[in-house]
Amino acid sequence: QVQLVESGGGLVQPGGSLRLSCVASGSMARFYSTGWYRQALGKQRELVATISRGGSINYRDSVKGRFTISRDNAKNTVDLQMNSLQPEDTAVYYCNAIRVTLGVEYDYWGQGTQVTVSS
């Protein structure tokens, strides 16, 4: 059973920074895609950033230039460095990992970590 455990959330003032980290049980190299999603109160979950096993990266437009995703297969981690945070970044952030076995896609999620941007 795959487990993803997030850490690093918290309360930060506008313009501040936070670094989220997600640790996977077992090898991160199993996953062809890993990433971060977020869900604000009353809204649908949305993609923040993804990084593939080959290193291809995708960001949502509103975080480009402010957030950086990185993946370390040796440490089984995928991190999200968030700079210049704004109140609209407030949400629960979820780590995601996707594995494909024999053509079947398996989707894994962490429990989420709260990020609150407020003065």
PDB file of C-alpha atoms in Angstrom, residues 2-104:
ATOM      1  CA  VAL A   2       1.382   3.382  -0.991  1.00  0.00           C
ATOM      2  CA  GLN A   3       1.373   6.156   1.585  1.00  0.00           C
ATOM      3  CA  LEU A   4       2.100   9.803   0.905  1.00  0.00           C
ATOM      4  CA  VAL A   5       2.799  12.060   3.882  1.00  0.00           C
ATOM      5  CA  GLU A   6       2.893  15.833   3.486  1.00  0.00           C
ATOM      6  CA  SER A   7       4.514  18.378   5.757  1.00  0.00           C
ATOM      7  CA  GLY A   8       5.433  22.039   5.738  1.00  0.00           C
ATOM      8  CA  GLY A   9       2.097  23.824   5.743  1.00  0.00           C
ATOM      9  CA  GLY A  10       1.258  26.681   8.065  1.00  0.00           C
ATOM     10  CA  LEU A  11       0.356  30.334   8.395  1.00  0.00           C
ATOM     11  CA  VAL A  12       2.380  32.906   6.486  1.00  0.00           C
ATOM     12  CA  GLN A  13       1.978  36.593   5.690  1.00  0.00           C
ATOM     13  CA  PRO A  14       1.413  37.779   2.121  1.00  0.00           C
ATOM     14  CA  GLY A  15       4.712  37.841   0.268  1.00  0.00           C
ATOM     15  CA  GLY A  16       6.148  35.096   2.433  1.00  0.00           C
ATOM     16  CA  SER A  17       7.408  31.624   1.568  1.00  0.00           C
ATOM     17  CA  LEU A  18       6.722  28.051   2.545  1.00  0.00           C
ATOM     18  CA  ARG A  19       8.166  24.741   1.436  1.00  0.00           C
ATOM     19  CA  LEU A  20       5.927  21.699   1.272  1.00  0.00           C
ATOM     20  CA  SER A  21       7.410  18.220   1.285  1.00  0.00           C
ATOM     21  CA  CYS A  22       5.821  14.875   0.458  1.00  0.00           C
ATOM     22  CA  VAL A  23       7.458  11.586   1.368  1.00  0.00           C
ATOM     23  CA  ALA A  24       6.339   8.358  -0.273  1.00  0.00           C
ATOM     24  CA  SER A  25       6.518   4.941   1.306  1.00  0.00           C
ATOM     25  CA  GLY A  26       8.795   2.954  -0.950  1.00  0.00           C
ATOM     26  CA  SER A  27      10.436   4.099  -4.141  1.00  0.00           C
ATOM     27  CA  MET A  28       9.287   7.343  -5.751  1.00  0.00           C
ATOM     28  CA  ALA A  29      10.714   6.054  -9.007  1.00  0.00           C
ATOM     29  CA  ARG A  30       7.631   3.823  -9.371  1.00  0.00           C
ATOM     30  CA  PHE A  31       5.461   6.815 -10.137  1.00  0.00           C
ATOM     31  CA  TYR A  32       5.377   8.199 -13.664  1.00  0.00           C
ATOM     32  CA  SER A  33       3.883  11.437 -12.345  1.00  0.00           C
ATOM     33  CA  THR A  34       3.904  13.198  -8.989  1.00  0.00           C
ATOM     34  CA  GLY A  35       2.570  16.561  -8.038  1.00  0.00           C
ATOM     35  CA  TRP A  36       0.675  18.947  -5.855  1.00  0.00           C
ATOM     36  CA  TYR A  37      -2.981  19.911  -5.933  1.00  0.00           C
ATOM     37  CA  ARG A  38      -4.926  22.287  -3.733  1.00  0.00           C
ATOM     38  CA  GLN A  39      -8.476  22.784  -2.615  1.00  0.00           C
ATOM     39  CA  ALA A  40      -9.737  26.048  -1.187  1.00  0.00           C
ATOM     40  CA  LEU A  41     -12.828  26.151   0.998  1.00  0.00           C
ATOM     41  CA  GLY A  42     -15.931  25.764  -1.148  1.00  0.00           C
ATOM     42  CA  LYS A  43     -13.974  25.172  -4.342  1.00  0.00           C
ATOM     43  CA  GLN A  44     -12.929  22.188  -6.408  1.00  0.00           C
ATOM     44  CA  ARG A  45      -9.508  20.628  -6.133  1.00  0.00           C
ATOM     45  CA  GLU A  46      -7.123  22.083  -8.710  1.00  0.00           C
ATOM     46  CA  LEU A  47      -3.728  21.206 -10.083  1.00  0.00           C
ATOM     47  CA  VAL A  48      -0.845  23.307  -8.801  1.00  0.00           C
ATOM     48  CA  ALA A  49       2.193  21.593 -10.299  1.00  0.00           C
ATOM     49  CA  THR A  50       3.266  18.193 -11.589  1.00  0.00           C
ATOM     50  CA  ILE A  51       6.597  16.610 -12.407  1.00  0.00           C
ATOM     51  CA  SER A  52       7.026  13.419 -14.374  1.00  0.00           C
ATOM     52  CA  ARG A  53       9.549  10.658 -13.874  1.00  0.00           C
ATOM     53  CA  GLY A  54      11.393  12.052 -16.875  1.00  0.00           C
ATOM     54  CA  GLY A  55      11.483  15.533 -15.370  1.00  0.00           C
ATOM     55  CA  SER A  56       8.750  17.249 -17.379  1.00  0.00           C
ATOM     56  CA  ILE A  57       7.102  19.974 -15.289  1.00  0.00           C
ATOM     57  CA  ASN A  58       3.706  21.615 -15.508  1.00  0.00           C
ATOM     58  CA  TYR A  59       2.413  24.564 -13.459  1.00  0.00           C
ATOM     59  CA  ARG A  60      -0.931  26.247 -13.282  1.00  0.00           C
ATOM     60  CA  ASP A  61      -0.650  29.756 -14.710  1.00  0.00           C
ATOM     61  CA  SER A  62      -1.286  31.583 -11.445  1.00  0.00           C
ATOM     62  CA  VAL A  63       1.758  30.056  -9.708  1.00  0.00           C
ATOM     63  CA  LYS A  64       4.283  30.262 -12.559  1.00  0.00           C
ATOM     64  CA  GLY A  65       7.358  32.176 -11.481  1.00  0.00           C
ATOM     65  CA  ARG A  66       6.444  31.850  -7.799  1.00  0.00           C
ATOM     66  CA  PHE A  67       6.309  28.104  -7.127  1.00  0.00           C
ATOM     67  CA  THR A  68       8.931  25.477  -7.896  1.00  0.00           C
ATOM     68  CA  ILE A  69       8.329  21.732  -7.843  1.00  0.00           C
ATOM     69  CA  SER A  70      11.168  19.268  -7.432  1.00  0.00           C
ATOM     70  CA  ARG A  71      11.426  15.509  -7.141  1.00  0.00           C
ATOM     71  CA  ASP A  72      14.165  13.411  -5.550  1.00  0.00           C
ATOM     72  CA  ASN A  73      13.794   9.731  -6.364  1.00  0.00           C
ATOM     73  CA  ALA A  74      16.674   8.811  -4.045  1.00  0.00           C
ATOM     74  CA  LYS A  75      14.913  10.396  -1.056  1.00  0.00           C
ATOM     75  CA  ASN A  76      11.402   9.431  -2.234  1.00  0.00           C
ATOM     76  CA  THR A  77      10.260  13.029  -1.979  1.00  0.00           C
ATOM     77  CA  VAL A  78       8.483  15.615  -4.063  1.00  0.00           C
ATOM     78  CA  ASP A  79       8.695  19.191  -2.784  1.00  0.00           C
ATOM     79  CA  LEU A  80       6.940  22.433  -3.576  1.00  0.00           C
ATOM     80  CA  GLN A  81       8.772  25.683  -2.873  1.00  0.00           C
ATOM     81  CA  MET A  82       6.233  28.491  -2.678  1.00  0.00           C
ATOM     82  CA  ASN A  83       7.404  32.103  -2.801  1.00  0.00           C
ATOM     83  CA  SER A  84       5.531  35.409  -2.953  1.00  0.00           C
ATOM     84  CA  LEU A  85       2.482  33.774  -1.421  1.00  0.00           C
ATOM     85  CA  GLN A  86      -0.826  35.563  -1.733  1.00  0.00           C
ATOM     86  CA  PRO A  87      -4.135  35.180   0.129  1.00  0.00           C
ATOM     87  CA  GLU A  88      -5.598  33.408  -2.903  1.00  0.00           C
ATOM     88  CA  ASP A  89      -3.035  30.636  -2.382  1.00  0.00           C
ATOM     89  CA  THR A  90      -4.802  29.697   0.852  1.00  0.00           C
ATOM     90  CA  ALA A  91      -5.963  26.091   0.574  1.00  0.00           C
ATOM     91  CA  VAL A  92      -5.359  22.542   1.675  1.00  0.00           C
ATOM     92  CA  TYR A  93      -2.484  21.222  -0.420  1.00  0.00           C
ATOM     93  CA  TYR A  94      -2.413  17.559  -1.411  1.00  0.00           C
ATOM     94  CA  CYS A  95       0.427  15.436  -2.683  1.00  0.00           C
ATOM     95  CA  ASN A  96      -0.432  13.154  -5.588  1.00  0.00           C
ATOM     96  CA  ALA A  97       1.340  10.246  -7.222  1.00  0.00           C
ATOM     97  CA  ILE A  98       0.291   8.147 -10.205  1.00  0.00           C
ATOM     98  CA  ARG A  99       1.514   4.664 -10.977  1.00  0.00           C
ATOM     99  CA  VAL A 100       0.650   2.576 -14.008  1.00  0.00           C
ATOM    100  CA  THR A 101       0.807  -1.205 -13.813  1.00  0.00           C
ATOM    101  CA  LEU A 102      -0.222  -3.448 -16.701  1.00  0.00           C
ATOM    102  CA  GLY A 103      -2.059  -0.552 -18.268  1.00  0.00           C
ATOM    103  CA  VAL A 104      -4.053   0.249 -15.150  1.00  0.00           C
TER     104      VAL A 104
END
